[in-house]
Short mmCIF file of N, CA, C and O in Angstrom, two decimals:
data_model
loop_
_atom_site.label_atom_id
_atom_site.label_comp_id
_atom_site.label_asym_id
_atom_site.label_seq_id
_atom_site.Cartn_x
_atom_site.Cartn_y
_atom_site.Cartn_z
N MET L 609 0.84 -1.17 0.00
CA MET L 609 0.00 0.00 0.00
C MET L 609 0.89 1.23 0.00
O MET L 609 1.90 1.27 0.68
N THR L 610 0.45 2.22 -0.74
CA THR L 610 1.20 3.48 -0.75
C THR L 610 0.35 4.58 -0.16
O THR L 610 -0.89 4.56 -0.23
N LYS L 611 1.01 5.53 0.43
CA LYS L 611 0.30 6.64 1.04
C LYS L 611 0.02 7.69 -0.03
O LYS L 611 0.77 7.83 -0.99
N SER L 612 -1.04 8.39 0.16
CA SER L 612 -1.38 9.43 -0.81
C SER L 612 -0.39 10.58 -0.66
O SER L 612 0.21 10.80 0.37
N LYS L 613 -0.27 11.34 -1.74
CA LYS L 613 0.67 12.47 -1.73
C LYS L 613 0.24 13.53 -0.73
O LYS L 613 1.07 14.18 -0.12
N THR L 614 -1.05 13.68 -0.51
CA THR L 614 -1.50 14.71 0.42
C THR L 614 -1.11 14.39 1.84
O THR L 614 -0.73 15.30 2.59
N SER L 615 -1.18 13.14 2.24
CA SER L 615 -0.80 12.83 3.62
C SER L 615 0.69 12.98 3.82
O SER L 615 1.14 13.42 4.88
N ILE L 616 1.49 12.66 2.84
CA ILE L 616 2.94 12.82 2.94
C ILE L 616 3.30 14.30 2.95
O ILE L 616 4.09 14.75 3.76
N SER L 617 2.68 15.08 2.08
CA SER L 617 3.04 16.49 2.01
C SER L 617 2.58 17.23 3.26
O SER L 617 3.24 18.15 3.71
N ARG L 618 1.45 16.84 3.86
CA ARG L 618 1.01 17.48 5.09
C ARG L 618 1.99 17.21 6.23
O ARG L 618 2.31 18.08 7.01
N LYS L 619 2.49 15.98 6.28
CA LYS L 619 3.47 15.64 7.31
C LYS L 619 4.76 16.42 7.08
O LYS L 619 5.38 16.90 8.02
N ALA L 620 5.17 16.54 5.83
CA ALA L 620 6.39 17.28 5.51
C ALA L 620 6.23 18.75 5.87
O ALA L 620 7.13 19.37 6.43
N GLU L 621 5.05 19.32 5.55
CA GLU L 621 4.80 20.72 5.89
C GLU L 621 4.82 20.93 7.40
O GLU L 621 5.40 21.89 7.89
N ALA L 622 4.20 20.03 8.13
CA ALA L 622 4.18 20.14 9.58
C ALA L 622 5.59 20.03 10.16
O ALA L 622 5.94 20.73 11.10
N SER L 623 6.38 19.15 9.57
CA SER L 623 7.76 18.97 10.03
C SER L 623 8.58 20.24 9.78
O SER L 623 9.32 20.69 10.65
N VAL L 624 8.45 20.82 8.60
CA VAL L 624 9.18 22.04 8.27
C VAL L 624 8.71 23.18 9.16
O VAL L 624 9.51 23.96 9.67
N GLU L 625 7.42 23.27 9.37
CA GLU L 625 6.87 24.33 10.20
C GLU L 625 7.37 24.22 11.64
O GLU L 625 7.73 25.21 12.27
N ALA L 626 7.44 23.01 12.16
CA ALA L 626 7.92 22.81 13.53
C ALA L 626 9.39 23.18 13.66
O ALA L 626 9.81 23.72 14.68
N ARG L 627 10.17 22.92 12.61
CA ARG L 627 11.60 23.24 12.68
C ARG L 627 11.87 24.72 12.53
O ARG L 627 12.84 25.24 13.05
N THR L 628 11.02 25.44 11.76
CA THR L 628 11.27 26.85 11.51
C THR L 628 10.53 27.76 12.47
O THR L 628 10.76 28.95 12.48
N LYS L 629 9.65 27.22 13.28
CA LYS L 629 8.88 28.01 14.22
C LYS L 629 9.81 28.53 15.31
O LYS L 629 10.59 27.77 15.88
N PRO L 630 9.75 29.82 15.60
CA PRO L 630 10.65 30.34 16.65
C PRO L 630 10.26 29.77 18.01
O PRO L 630 9.09 29.66 18.34
N HIS L 631 11.27 29.41 18.77
CA HIS L 631 11.07 28.84 20.09
C HIS L 631 11.30 29.93 21.12
O HIS L 631 12.21 30.74 20.98
N ALA L 632 10.51 29.92 22.14
CA ALA L 632 10.71 30.88 23.23
C ALA L 632 11.90 30.41 24.07
O ALA L 632 11.98 29.24 24.43
N ALA L 633 12.80 31.31 24.34
CA ALA L 633 13.96 30.96 25.16
C ALA L 633 13.51 30.76 26.60
O ALA L 633 12.72 31.55 27.12
N PRO L 634 13.97 29.70 27.25
CA PRO L 634 13.55 29.48 28.64
C PRO L 634 14.12 30.58 29.53
O PRO L 634 15.27 30.98 29.38
N SER L 635 13.30 31.09 30.41
CA SER L 635 13.78 32.13 31.31
C SER L 635 14.64 31.49 32.39
O SER L 635 14.56 30.30 32.66
N ALA L 636 15.46 32.29 33.00
CA ALA L 636 16.39 31.78 34.01
C ALA L 636 15.66 31.20 35.21
O ALA L 636 16.14 30.29 35.87
N SER L 637 14.46 31.71 35.50
CA SER L 637 13.75 31.25 36.67
C SER L 637 13.11 29.87 36.45
O SER L 637 12.85 29.17 37.41
N THR L 638 12.84 29.49 35.21
CA THR L 638 12.20 28.20 34.95
C THR L 638 13.20 27.11 34.58
O THR L 638 12.83 25.96 34.49
N LYS L 639 14.42 27.48 34.36
CA LYS L 639 15.43 26.51 33.97
C LYS L 639 15.86 25.67 35.17
O LYS L 639 16.18 26.20 36.24
N ALA L 640 15.87 24.37 35.00
CA ALA L 640 16.28 23.47 36.08
C ALA L 640 17.79 23.58 36.27
O ALA L 640 18.54 23.79 35.31
N PRO L 641 18.27 23.44 37.50
CA PRO L 641 19.71 23.53 37.72
C PRO L 641 20.43 22.34 37.08
O PRO L 641 19.90 21.23 37.02
N SER L 642 21.64 22.60 36.60
CA SER L 642 22.42 21.53 36.00
C SER L 642 22.91 20.58 37.10
O SER L 642 22.80 20.88 38.29
N LYS L 643 23.44 19.46 36.71
CA LYS L 643 23.94 18.50 37.69
C LYS L 643 25.10 19.08 38.48
O LYS L 643 25.18 18.89 39.69
N GLN L 644 25.95 19.83 37.80
CA GLN L 644 27.08 20.44 38.51
C GLN L 644 26.59 21.51 39.47
O GLN L 644 27.13 21.64 40.58
N GLU L 645 25.57 22.25 39.08
CA GLU L 645 25.02 23.27 39.98
C GLU L 645 24.38 22.62 41.21
O GLU L 645 24.48 23.13 42.32
N SER L 646 23.74 21.48 41.01
CA SER L 646 23.14 20.76 42.14
C SER L 646 24.22 20.25 43.10
O SER L 646 24.07 20.33 44.32
N LEU L 647 25.30 19.73 42.54
CA LEU L 647 26.41 19.27 43.36
C LEU L 647 27.04 20.44 44.11
O LEU L 647 27.32 20.34 45.31
N ALA L 648 27.21 21.57 43.42
CA ALA L 648 27.79 22.75 44.07
C ALA L 648 26.90 23.21 45.21
O ALA L 648 27.41 23.61 46.27
N ALA L 649 25.58 23.14 45.05
CA ALA L 649 24.65 23.56 46.11
C ALA L 649 24.84 22.70 47.36
O ALA L 649 24.79 23.21 48.49
N LEU L 650 25.08 21.40 47.16
CA LEU L 650 25.33 20.53 48.31
C LEU L 650 26.61 20.93 49.03
O LEU L 650 26.67 20.97 50.25
N LEU L 651 27.64 21.22 48.26
CA LEU L 651 28.94 21.54 48.85
C LEU L 651 28.97 22.93 49.47
O LEU L 651 29.76 23.18 50.40
N LEU L 652 28.13 23.83 48.98
CA LEU L 652 28.13 25.20 49.50
C LEU L 652 27.35 25.35 50.80
O LEU L 652 27.43 26.38 51.45
N ARG L 653 26.61 24.32 51.19
CA ARG L 653 25.89 24.38 52.47
C ARG L 653 26.88 24.53 53.60
O ARG L 653 28.03 24.09 53.50
N HIS L 654 26.42 25.12 54.69
CA HIS L 654 27.30 25.33 55.85
C HIS L 654 27.88 24.00 56.34
O HIS L 654 29.06 23.91 56.68
N GLU L 655 27.05 22.95 56.39
CA GLU L 655 27.52 21.65 56.89
C GLU L 655 28.26 20.86 55.83
O GLU L 655 28.84 19.81 56.12
N GLY L 656 28.25 21.32 54.57
CA GLY L 656 28.92 20.59 53.51
C GLY L 656 28.19 19.31 53.17
O GLY L 656 26.98 19.20 53.40
N ALA L 657 28.90 18.34 52.63
CA ALA L 657 28.28 17.07 52.28
C ALA L 657 29.33 15.97 52.28
O ALA L 657 30.48 16.19 51.92
N THR L 658 28.91 14.79 52.70
CA THR L 658 29.80 13.63 52.64
C THR L 658 29.69 13.03 51.25
O THR L 658 28.75 13.32 50.50
N LEU L 659 30.64 12.18 50.91
CA LEU L 659 30.60 11.51 49.61
C LEU L 659 29.32 10.69 49.49
O LEU L 659 28.66 10.70 48.44
N GLU L 660 28.93 10.03 50.56
CA GLU L 660 27.71 9.22 50.54
C GLU L 660 26.47 10.08 50.28
O GLU L 660 25.60 9.70 49.49
N GLN L 661 26.40 11.26 50.91
CA GLN L 661 25.26 12.15 50.68
C GLN L 661 25.21 12.62 49.22
O GLN L 661 24.14 12.67 48.62
N MET L 662 26.38 12.95 48.67
CA MET L 662 26.42 13.40 47.27
C MET L 662 26.03 12.28 46.32
O MET L 662 25.30 12.50 45.36
N VAL L 663 26.50 11.06 46.59
CA VAL L 663 26.18 9.91 45.73
C VAL L 663 24.68 9.65 45.75
O VAL L 663 24.06 9.44 44.70
N LEU L 664 24.07 9.71 46.93
CA LEU L 664 22.63 9.48 47.04
C LEU L 664 21.83 10.60 46.36
O LEU L 664 20.85 10.33 45.67
N ALA L 665 22.26 11.83 46.55
CA ALA L 665 21.52 12.97 45.98
C ALA L 665 21.64 13.02 44.46
O ALA L 665 20.66 13.35 43.77
N MET L 666 22.80 12.69 43.92
CA MET L 666 23.03 12.82 42.50
C MET L 666 22.71 11.55 41.72
O MET L 666 22.49 11.59 40.52
N GLY L 667 22.74 10.40 42.41
CA GLY L 667 22.51 9.14 41.72
C GLY L 667 23.73 8.67 40.93
O GLY L 667 23.61 7.91 39.98
N TRP L 668 24.89 9.16 41.31
CA TRP L 668 26.14 8.81 40.63
C TRP L 668 26.91 7.80 41.46
O TRP L 668 26.65 7.58 42.63
N ARG L 669 27.94 7.23 40.86
CA ARG L 669 28.89 6.39 41.58
C ARG L 669 29.93 7.30 42.23
O ARG L 669 30.10 8.45 41.81
N PRO L 670 30.61 6.81 43.25
CA PRO L 670 31.59 7.66 43.95
C PRO L 670 32.67 8.26 43.04
O PRO L 670 33.01 9.43 43.19
N HIS L 671 33.19 7.48 42.11
CA HIS L 671 34.27 8.02 41.26
C HIS L 671 33.74 9.12 40.33
O HIS L 671 34.45 10.07 40.02
N THR L 672 32.49 9.03 39.92
CA THR L 672 31.89 10.08 39.09
C THR L 672 31.68 11.34 39.90
O THR L 672 31.91 12.46 39.42
N THR L 673 31.29 11.18 41.15
CA THR L 673 31.07 12.32 42.03
C THR L 673 32.39 13.05 42.29
O THR L 673 32.45 14.28 42.24
N ARG L 674 33.44 12.29 42.53
CA ARG L 674 34.76 12.91 42.74
C ARG L 674 35.22 13.64 41.48
O ARG L 674 35.80 14.73 41.55
N ALA L 675 34.97 13.06 40.33
CA ALA L 675 35.35 13.71 39.06
C ALA L 675 34.57 15.01 38.87
O ALA L 675 35.12 16.01 38.39
N ALA L 676 33.30 15.03 39.25
CA ALA L 676 32.51 16.24 39.14
C ALA L 676 33.03 17.32 40.08
O ALA L 676 33.01 18.51 39.74
N MET L 677 33.52 16.92 41.25
CA MET L 677 34.13 17.90 42.16
C MET L 677 35.39 18.48 41.54
O MET L 677 35.67 19.67 41.69
N THR L 678 36.14 17.67 40.81
CA THR L 678 37.31 18.17 40.11
C THR L 678 36.89 19.19 39.07
O THR L 678 37.55 20.22 38.88
N GLY L 679 35.77 18.94 38.39
CA GLY L 679 35.24 19.89 37.42
C GLY L 679 34.88 21.21 38.08
O GLY L 679 35.10 22.29 37.51
N LEU L 680 34.33 21.14 39.29
CA LEU L 680 34.01 22.37 40.01
C LEU L 680 35.28 23.13 40.39
O LEU L 680 35.32 24.36 40.33
N ARG L 681 36.32 22.39 40.76
CA ARG L 681 37.61 23.04 41.07
C ARG L 681 38.12 23.80 39.86
O ARG L 681 38.62 24.92 39.97
N LYS L 682 37.99 23.19 38.68
CA LYS L 682 38.45 23.84 37.45
C LYS L 682 37.63 25.08 37.13
O LYS L 682 38.11 25.98 36.45
N LYS L 683 36.39 25.14 37.63
CA LYS L 683 35.55 26.31 37.43
C LYS L 683 35.82 27.40 38.47
O LYS L 683 35.20 28.45 38.45
N GLY L 684 36.71 27.14 39.41
CA GLY L 684 37.10 28.14 40.39
C GLY L 684 36.60 27.93 41.80
O GLY L 684 36.88 28.73 42.69
N TYR L 685 35.84 26.88 42.03
CA TYR L 685 35.38 26.58 43.39
C TYR L 685 36.57 26.12 44.21
O TYR L 685 37.42 25.38 43.72
N VAL L 686 36.63 26.55 45.46
CA VAL L 686 37.65 26.07 46.39
C VAL L 686 36.98 24.99 47.24
O VAL L 686 36.04 25.28 47.98
N ILE L 687 37.45 23.76 47.11
CA ILE L 687 36.86 22.64 47.83
C ILE L 687 37.83 22.16 48.90
O ILE L 687 39.00 21.92 48.62
N ASP L 688 37.30 22.05 50.10
CA ASP L 688 38.09 21.62 51.25
C ASP L 688 37.39 20.43 51.87
O ASP L 688 36.19 20.24 51.70
N SER L 689 38.15 19.61 52.59
CA SER L 689 37.53 18.47 53.26
C SER L 689 38.11 18.29 54.66
O SER L 689 39.26 18.64 54.91
N ASP L 690 37.27 17.78 55.53
CA ASP L 690 37.67 17.45 56.89
C ASP L 690 37.24 16.02 57.17
O ASP L 690 36.18 15.58 56.71
N LYS L 691 38.06 15.31 57.94
CA LYS L 691 37.70 13.95 58.32
C LYS L 691 37.40 13.95 59.81
O LYS L 691 38.29 14.15 60.63
N ILE L 692 36.12 13.72 60.12
CA ILE L 692 35.69 13.70 61.52
C ILE L 692 35.07 12.34 61.80
O ILE L 692 34.14 11.92 61.11
N ASP L 693 35.59 11.66 62.80
CA ASP L 693 35.11 10.32 63.18
C ASP L 693 35.14 9.36 62.00
O ASP L 693 34.24 8.53 61.83
N GLY L 694 36.15 9.48 61.17
CA GLY L 694 36.32 8.56 60.04
C GLY L 694 35.46 8.87 58.83
O GLY L 694 35.47 8.14 57.85
N VAL L 695 34.69 9.97 58.87
CA VAL L 695 33.83 10.33 57.75
C VAL L 695 34.33 11.65 57.16
O VAL L 695 34.42 12.66 57.86
N ARG L 696 34.66 11.64 55.87
CA ARG L 696 35.15 12.84 55.22
C ARG L 696 33.97 13.70 54.75
O ARG L 696 33.05 13.23 54.09
N THR L 697 34.02 14.99 55.12
CA THR L 697 33.00 15.95 54.73
C THR L 697 33.64 17.00 53.84
O THR L 697 34.68 17.55 54.18
N TYR L 698 33.01 17.25 52.70
CA TYR L 698 33.51 18.23 51.73
C TYR L 698 32.71 19.50 51.83
O TYR L 698 31.49 19.49 52.00
N ARG L 699 33.41 20.64 51.70
CA ARG L 699 32.78 21.95 51.66
C ARG L 699 33.40 22.75 50.53
O ARG L 699 34.56 22.52 50.18
N ALA L 700 32.62 23.69 49.99
CA ALA L 700 33.15 24.49 48.89
C ALA L 700 32.87 25.96 49.14
O ALA L 700 31.93 26.34 49.84
N VAL L 701 33.70 26.78 48.52
CA VAL L 701 33.51 28.23 48.47
C VAL L 701 33.38 28.58 47.00
O VAL L 701 34.21 28.21 46.18
N ALA L 702 32.31 29.31 46.66
CA ALA L 702 32.03 29.67 45.26
C ALA L 702 33.07 30.66 44.76
O ALA L 702 33.61 31.47 45.52
N PRO L 703 33.35 30.59 43.45
CA PRO L 703 34.29 31.56 42.87
C PRO L 703 33.70 32.97 42.90
O PRO L 703 32.49 33.14 42.86
N GLU L 704 34.56 33.95 42.98
CA GLU L 704 34.08 35.34 43.03
C GLU L 704 33.96 35.93 41.67
O GLU L 704 34.49 35.56 40.72
#
């Protein structure tokens, strides 16, 4: 069976129209935070965050979480850690 030319051309027109239609830019207030921004928010808290807390919050494996912290360092965040009772807690200071 073959499709009629009108059904094919209507689909093609709709496809072209959808691609050329101007899209509204998302405003800053409706944009969801990126994964790195979410991780930074955890680290910027006064109490900081343990690796376990970050892994649970982000849904990442520990090595991925540590790599993301390295990415934050490259963006200018100062990340410090303290080991209290055998648990390492990370804290960050945002770049100026």
